[in-house]
PDB file of N, CA and C in Angstrom:
ATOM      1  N   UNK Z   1       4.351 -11.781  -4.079  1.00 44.00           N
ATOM      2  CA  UNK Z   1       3.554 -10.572  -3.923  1.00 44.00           C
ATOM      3  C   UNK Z   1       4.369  -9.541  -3.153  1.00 44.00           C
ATOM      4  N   UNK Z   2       4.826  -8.204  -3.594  1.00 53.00           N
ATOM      5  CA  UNK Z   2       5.287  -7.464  -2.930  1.00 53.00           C
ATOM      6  C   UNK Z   2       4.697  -6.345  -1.834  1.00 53.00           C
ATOM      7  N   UNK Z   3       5.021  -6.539  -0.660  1.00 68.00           N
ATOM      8  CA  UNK Z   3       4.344  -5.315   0.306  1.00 68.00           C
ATOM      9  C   UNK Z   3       3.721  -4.126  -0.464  1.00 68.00           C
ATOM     10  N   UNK Z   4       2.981  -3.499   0.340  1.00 81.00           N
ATOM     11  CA  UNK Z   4       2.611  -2.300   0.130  1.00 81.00           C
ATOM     12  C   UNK Z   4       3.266  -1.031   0.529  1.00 81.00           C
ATOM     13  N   UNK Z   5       3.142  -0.282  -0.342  1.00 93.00           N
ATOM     14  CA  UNK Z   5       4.662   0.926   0.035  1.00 93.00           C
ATOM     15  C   UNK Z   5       3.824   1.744   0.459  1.00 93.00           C
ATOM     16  N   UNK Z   6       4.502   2.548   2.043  1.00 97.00           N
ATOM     17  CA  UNK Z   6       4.042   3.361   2.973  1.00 97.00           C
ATOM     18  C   UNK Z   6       3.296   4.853   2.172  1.00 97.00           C
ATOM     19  N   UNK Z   7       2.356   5.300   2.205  1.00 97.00           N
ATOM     20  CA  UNK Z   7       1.743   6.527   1.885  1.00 97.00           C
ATOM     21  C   UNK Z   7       1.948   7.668   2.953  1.00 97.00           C
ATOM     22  N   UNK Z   8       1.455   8.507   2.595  1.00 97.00           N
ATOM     23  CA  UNK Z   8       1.339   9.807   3.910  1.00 97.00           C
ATOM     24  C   UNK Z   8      -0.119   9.452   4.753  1.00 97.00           C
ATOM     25  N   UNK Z   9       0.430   9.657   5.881  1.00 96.00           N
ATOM     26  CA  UNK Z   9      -0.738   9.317   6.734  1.00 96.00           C
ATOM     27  C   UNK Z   9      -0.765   7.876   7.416  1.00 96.00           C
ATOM     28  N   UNK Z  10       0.528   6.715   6.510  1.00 98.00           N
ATOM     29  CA  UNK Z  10      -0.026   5.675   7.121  1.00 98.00           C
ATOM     30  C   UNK Z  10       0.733   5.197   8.451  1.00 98.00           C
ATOM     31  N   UNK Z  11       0.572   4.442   9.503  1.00 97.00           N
ATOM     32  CA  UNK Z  11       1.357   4.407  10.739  1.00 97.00           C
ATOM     33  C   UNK Z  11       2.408   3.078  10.388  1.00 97.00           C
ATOM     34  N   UNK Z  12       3.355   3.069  10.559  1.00 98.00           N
ATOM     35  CA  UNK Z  12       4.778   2.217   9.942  1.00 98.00           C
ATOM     36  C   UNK Z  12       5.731   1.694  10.334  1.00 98.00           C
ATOM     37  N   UNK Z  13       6.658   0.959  10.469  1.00 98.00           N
ATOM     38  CA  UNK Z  13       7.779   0.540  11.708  1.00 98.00           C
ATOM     39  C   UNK Z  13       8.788   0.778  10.699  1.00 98.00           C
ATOM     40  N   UNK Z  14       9.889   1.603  11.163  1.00 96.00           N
ATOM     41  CA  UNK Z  14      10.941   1.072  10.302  1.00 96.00           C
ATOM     42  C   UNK Z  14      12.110   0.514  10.616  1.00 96.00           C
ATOM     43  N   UNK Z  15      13.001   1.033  10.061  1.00 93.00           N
ATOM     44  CA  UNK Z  15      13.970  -0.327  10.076  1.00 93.00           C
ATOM     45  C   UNK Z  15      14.529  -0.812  11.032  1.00 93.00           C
ATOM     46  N   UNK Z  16      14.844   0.687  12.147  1.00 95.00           N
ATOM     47  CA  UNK Z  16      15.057   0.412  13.457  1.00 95.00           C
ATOM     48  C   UNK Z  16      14.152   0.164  14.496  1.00 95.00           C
ATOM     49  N   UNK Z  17      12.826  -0.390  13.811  1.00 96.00           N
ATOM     50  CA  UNK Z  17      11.654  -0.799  15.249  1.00 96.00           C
ATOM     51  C   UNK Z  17      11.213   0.344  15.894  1.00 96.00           C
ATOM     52  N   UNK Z  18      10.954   1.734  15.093  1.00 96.00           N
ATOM     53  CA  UNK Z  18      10.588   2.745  15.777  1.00 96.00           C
ATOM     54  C   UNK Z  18       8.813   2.847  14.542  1.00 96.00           C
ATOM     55  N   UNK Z  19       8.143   3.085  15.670  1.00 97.00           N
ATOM     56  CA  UNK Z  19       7.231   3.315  15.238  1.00 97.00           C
ATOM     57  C   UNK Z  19       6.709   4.459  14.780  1.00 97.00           C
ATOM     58  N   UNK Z  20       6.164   4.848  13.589  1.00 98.00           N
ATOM     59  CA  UNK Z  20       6.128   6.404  12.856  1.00 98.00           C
ATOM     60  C   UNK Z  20       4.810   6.530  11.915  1.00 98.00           C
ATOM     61  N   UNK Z  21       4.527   8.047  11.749  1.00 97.00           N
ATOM     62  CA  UNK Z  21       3.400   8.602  10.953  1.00 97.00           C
ATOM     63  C   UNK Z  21       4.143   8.675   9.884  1.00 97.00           C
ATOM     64  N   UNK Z  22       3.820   8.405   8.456  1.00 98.00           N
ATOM     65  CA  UNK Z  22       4.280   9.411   7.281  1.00 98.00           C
ATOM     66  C   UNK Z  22       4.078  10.063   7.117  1.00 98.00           C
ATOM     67  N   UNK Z  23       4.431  11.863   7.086  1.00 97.00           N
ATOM     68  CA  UNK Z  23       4.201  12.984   6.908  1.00 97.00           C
ATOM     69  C   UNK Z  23       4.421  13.758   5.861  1.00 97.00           C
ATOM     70  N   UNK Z  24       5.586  13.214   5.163  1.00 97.00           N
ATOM     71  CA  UNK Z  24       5.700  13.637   3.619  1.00 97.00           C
ATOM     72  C   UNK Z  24       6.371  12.461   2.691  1.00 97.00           C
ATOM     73  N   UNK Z  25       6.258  12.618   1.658  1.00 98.00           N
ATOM     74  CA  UNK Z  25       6.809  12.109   0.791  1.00 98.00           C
ATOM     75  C   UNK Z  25       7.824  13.394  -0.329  1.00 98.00           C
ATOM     76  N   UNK Z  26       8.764  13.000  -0.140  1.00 98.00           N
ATOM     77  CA  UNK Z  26       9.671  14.475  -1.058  1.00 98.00           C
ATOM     78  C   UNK Z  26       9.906  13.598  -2.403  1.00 98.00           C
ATOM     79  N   UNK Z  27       9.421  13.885  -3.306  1.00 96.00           N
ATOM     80  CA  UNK Z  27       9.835  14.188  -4.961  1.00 96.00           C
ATOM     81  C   UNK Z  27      10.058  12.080  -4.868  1.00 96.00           C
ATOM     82  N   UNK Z  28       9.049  11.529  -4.396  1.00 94.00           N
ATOM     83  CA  UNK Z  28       9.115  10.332  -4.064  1.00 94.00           C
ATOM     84  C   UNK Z  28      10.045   9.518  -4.170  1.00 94.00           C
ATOM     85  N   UNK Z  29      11.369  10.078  -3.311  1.00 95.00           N
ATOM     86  CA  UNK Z  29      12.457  10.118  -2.989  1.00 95.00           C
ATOM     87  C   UNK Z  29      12.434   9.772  -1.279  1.00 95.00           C
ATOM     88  N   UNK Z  30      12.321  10.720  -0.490  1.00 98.00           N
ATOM     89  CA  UNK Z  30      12.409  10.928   0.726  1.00 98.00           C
ATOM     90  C   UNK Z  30      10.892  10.815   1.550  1.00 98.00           C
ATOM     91  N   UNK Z  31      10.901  10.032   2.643  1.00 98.00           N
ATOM     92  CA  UNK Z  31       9.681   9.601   3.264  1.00 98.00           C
ATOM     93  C   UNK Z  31      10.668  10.257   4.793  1.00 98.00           C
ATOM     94  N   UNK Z  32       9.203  11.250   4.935  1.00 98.00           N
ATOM     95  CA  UNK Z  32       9.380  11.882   6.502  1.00 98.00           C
ATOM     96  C   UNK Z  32       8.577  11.212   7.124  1.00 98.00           C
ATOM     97  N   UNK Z  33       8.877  10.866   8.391  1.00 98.00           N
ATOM     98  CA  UNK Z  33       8.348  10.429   9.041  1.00 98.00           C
ATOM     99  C   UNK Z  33       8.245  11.098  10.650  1.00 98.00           C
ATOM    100  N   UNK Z  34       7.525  10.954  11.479  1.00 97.00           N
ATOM    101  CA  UNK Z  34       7.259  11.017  12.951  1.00 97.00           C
ATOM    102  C   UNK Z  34       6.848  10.561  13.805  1.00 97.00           C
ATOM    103  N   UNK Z  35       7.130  10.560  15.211  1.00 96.00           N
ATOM    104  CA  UNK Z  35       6.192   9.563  16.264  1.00 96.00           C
ATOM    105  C   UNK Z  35       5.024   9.964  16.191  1.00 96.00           C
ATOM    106  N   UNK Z  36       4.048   8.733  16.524  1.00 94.00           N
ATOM    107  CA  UNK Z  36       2.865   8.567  16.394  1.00 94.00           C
ATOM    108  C   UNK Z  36       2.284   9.391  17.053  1.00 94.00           C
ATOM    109  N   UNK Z  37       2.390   9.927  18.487  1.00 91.00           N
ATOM    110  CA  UNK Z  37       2.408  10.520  19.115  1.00 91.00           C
ATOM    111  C   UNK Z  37       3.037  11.830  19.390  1.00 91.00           C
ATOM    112  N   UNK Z  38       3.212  13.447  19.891  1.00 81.00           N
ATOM    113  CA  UNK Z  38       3.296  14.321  20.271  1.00 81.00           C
ATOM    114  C   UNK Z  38       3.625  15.211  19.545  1.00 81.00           C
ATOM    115  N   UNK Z  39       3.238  15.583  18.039  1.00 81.00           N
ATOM    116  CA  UNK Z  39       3.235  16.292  17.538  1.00 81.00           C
ATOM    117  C   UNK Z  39       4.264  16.456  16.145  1.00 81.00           C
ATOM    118  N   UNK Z  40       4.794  16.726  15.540  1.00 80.00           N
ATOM    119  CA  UNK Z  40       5.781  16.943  14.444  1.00 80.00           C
ATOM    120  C   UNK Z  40       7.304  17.602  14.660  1.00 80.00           C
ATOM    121  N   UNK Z  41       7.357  17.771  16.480  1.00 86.00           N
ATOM    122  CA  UNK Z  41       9.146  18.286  16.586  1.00 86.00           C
ATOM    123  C   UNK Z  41      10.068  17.058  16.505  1.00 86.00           C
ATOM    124  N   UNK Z  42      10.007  16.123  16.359  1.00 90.00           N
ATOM    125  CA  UNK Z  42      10.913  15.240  16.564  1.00 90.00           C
ATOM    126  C   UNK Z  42      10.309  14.407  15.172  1.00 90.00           C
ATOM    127  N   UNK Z  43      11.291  14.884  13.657  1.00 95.00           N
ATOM    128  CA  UNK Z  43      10.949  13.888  13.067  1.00 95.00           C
ATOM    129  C   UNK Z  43      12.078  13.540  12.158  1.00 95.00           C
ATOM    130  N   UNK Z  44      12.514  12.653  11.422  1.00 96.00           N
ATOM    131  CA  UNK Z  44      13.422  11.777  10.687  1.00 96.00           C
ATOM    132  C   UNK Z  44      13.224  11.473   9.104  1.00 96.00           C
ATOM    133  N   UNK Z  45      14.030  11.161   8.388  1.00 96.00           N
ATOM    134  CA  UNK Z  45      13.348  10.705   7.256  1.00 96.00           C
ATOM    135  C   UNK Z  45      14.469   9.419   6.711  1.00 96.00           C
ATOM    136  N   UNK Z  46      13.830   9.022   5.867  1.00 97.00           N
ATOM    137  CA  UNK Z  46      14.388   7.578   4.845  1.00 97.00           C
ATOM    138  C   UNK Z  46      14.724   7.921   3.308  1.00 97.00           C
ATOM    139  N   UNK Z  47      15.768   7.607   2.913  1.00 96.00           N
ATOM    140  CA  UNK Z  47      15.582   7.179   1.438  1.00 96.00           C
ATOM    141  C   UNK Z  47      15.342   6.019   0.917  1.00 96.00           C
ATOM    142  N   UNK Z  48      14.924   4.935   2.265  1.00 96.00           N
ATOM    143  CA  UNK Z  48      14.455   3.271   1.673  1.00 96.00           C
ATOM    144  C   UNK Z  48      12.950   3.075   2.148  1.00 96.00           C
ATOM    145  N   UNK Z  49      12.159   3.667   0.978  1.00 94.00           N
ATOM    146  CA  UNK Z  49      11.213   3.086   1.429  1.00 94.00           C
ATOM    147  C   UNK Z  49      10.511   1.781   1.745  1.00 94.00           C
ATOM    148  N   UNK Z  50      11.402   1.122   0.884  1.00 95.00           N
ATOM    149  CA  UNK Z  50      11.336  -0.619   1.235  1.00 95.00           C
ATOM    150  C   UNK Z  50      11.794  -1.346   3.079  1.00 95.00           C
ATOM    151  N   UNK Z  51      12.081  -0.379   3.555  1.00 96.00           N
ATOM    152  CA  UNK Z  51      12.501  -0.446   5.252  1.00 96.00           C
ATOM    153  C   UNK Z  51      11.231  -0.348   5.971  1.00 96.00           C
ATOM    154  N   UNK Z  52      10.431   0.292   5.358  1.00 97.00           N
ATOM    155  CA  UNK Z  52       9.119   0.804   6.263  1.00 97.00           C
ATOM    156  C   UNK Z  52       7.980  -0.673   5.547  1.00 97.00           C
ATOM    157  N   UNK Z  53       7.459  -0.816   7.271  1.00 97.00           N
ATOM    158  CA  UNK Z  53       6.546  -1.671   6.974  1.00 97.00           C
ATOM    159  C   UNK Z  53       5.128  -1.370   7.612  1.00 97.00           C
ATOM    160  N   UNK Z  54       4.368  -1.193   6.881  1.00 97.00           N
ATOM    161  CA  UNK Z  54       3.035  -0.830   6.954  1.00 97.00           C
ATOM    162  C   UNK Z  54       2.584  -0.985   8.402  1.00 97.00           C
ATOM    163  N   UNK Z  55       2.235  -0.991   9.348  1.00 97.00           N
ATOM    164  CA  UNK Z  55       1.506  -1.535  10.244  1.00 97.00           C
ATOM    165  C   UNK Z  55      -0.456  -1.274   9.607  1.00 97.00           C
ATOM    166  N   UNK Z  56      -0.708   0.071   9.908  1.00 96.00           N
ATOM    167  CA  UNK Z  56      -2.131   0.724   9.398  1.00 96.00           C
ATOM    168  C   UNK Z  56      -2.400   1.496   8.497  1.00 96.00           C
ATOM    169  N   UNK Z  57      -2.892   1.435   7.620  1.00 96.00           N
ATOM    170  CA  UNK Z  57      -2.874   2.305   6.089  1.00 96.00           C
ATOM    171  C   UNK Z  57      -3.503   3.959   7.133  1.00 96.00           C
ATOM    172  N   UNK Z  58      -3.661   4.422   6.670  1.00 94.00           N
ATOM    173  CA  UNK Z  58      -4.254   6.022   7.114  1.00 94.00           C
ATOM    174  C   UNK Z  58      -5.852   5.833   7.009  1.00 94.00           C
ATOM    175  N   UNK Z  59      -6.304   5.235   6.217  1.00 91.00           N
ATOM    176  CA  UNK Z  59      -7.629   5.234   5.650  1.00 91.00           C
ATOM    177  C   UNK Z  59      -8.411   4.001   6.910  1.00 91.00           C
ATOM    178  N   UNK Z  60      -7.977   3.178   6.932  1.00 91.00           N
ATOM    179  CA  UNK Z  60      -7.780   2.295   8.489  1.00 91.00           C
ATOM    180  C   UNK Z  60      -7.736   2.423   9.309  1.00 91.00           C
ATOM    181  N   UNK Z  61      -6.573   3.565   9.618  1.00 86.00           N
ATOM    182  CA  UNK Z  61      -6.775   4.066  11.323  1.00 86.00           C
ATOM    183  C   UNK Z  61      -7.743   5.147  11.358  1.00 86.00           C
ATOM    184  N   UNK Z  62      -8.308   6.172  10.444  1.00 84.00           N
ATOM    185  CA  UNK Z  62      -9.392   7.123  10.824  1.00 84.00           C
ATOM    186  C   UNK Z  62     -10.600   6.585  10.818  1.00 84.00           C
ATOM    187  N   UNK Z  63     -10.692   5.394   9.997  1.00 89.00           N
ATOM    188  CA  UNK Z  63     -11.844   4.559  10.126  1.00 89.00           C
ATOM    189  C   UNK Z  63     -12.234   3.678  12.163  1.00 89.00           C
ATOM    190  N   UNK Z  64     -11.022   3.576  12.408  1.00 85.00           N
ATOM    191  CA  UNK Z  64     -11.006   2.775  13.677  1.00 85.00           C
ATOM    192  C   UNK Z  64     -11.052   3.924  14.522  1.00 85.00           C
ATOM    193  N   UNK Z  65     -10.744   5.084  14.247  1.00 81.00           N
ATOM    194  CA  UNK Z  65     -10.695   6.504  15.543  1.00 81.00           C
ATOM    195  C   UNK Z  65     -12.240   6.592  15.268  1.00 81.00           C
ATOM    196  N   UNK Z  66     -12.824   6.772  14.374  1.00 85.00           N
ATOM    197  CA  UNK Z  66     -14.180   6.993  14.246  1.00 85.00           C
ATOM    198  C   UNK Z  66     -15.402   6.073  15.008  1.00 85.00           C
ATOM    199  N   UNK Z  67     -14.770   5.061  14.845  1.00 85.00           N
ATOM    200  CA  UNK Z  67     -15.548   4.232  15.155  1.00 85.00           C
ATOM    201  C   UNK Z  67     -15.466   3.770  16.767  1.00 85.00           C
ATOM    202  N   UNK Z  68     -14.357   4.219  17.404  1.00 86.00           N
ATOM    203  CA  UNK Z  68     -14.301   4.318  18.993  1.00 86.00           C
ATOM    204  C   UNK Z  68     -14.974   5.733  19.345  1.00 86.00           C
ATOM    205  N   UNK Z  69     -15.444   6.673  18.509  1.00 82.00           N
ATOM    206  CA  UNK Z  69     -16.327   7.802  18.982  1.00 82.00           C
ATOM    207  C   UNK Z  69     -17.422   7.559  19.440  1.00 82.00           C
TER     208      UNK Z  69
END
């Protein structure tokens, strides 16, 4: 069974153990990514999306922010 490949929005580790938002996907080629935390100046991208491993789909974590309201 193969992993699930990172979407926009979902929270992710990649290859170097840094933890990240997906913020874009370019011409589903290039996956931008950013810290989870402080906003969108500090961000990076991949051309392996097979490096990124899911931690929380997007649909998952707004479900769990909601539900600590």
């Amino acid at each position: 069974m193969s992993r699930a490949r990172a979407e926009i929005g979902d929270l992710v580790q990649d290859g170097t153990g840094r933890q990240a938002i997906v913020t874009d996907i370019k011409q589903g080629r290039t996956w931008v990514l950013r810290r989870p935390s402080g906003g969108t100046a500090h961000q990076w991208e991949t051309h392996d999306p097979d490096s990124l491993h899911v931690l929380e789909t997007r649909t998952s974590r707004f479900a769990r922010q909601r539900d600590e309201q």
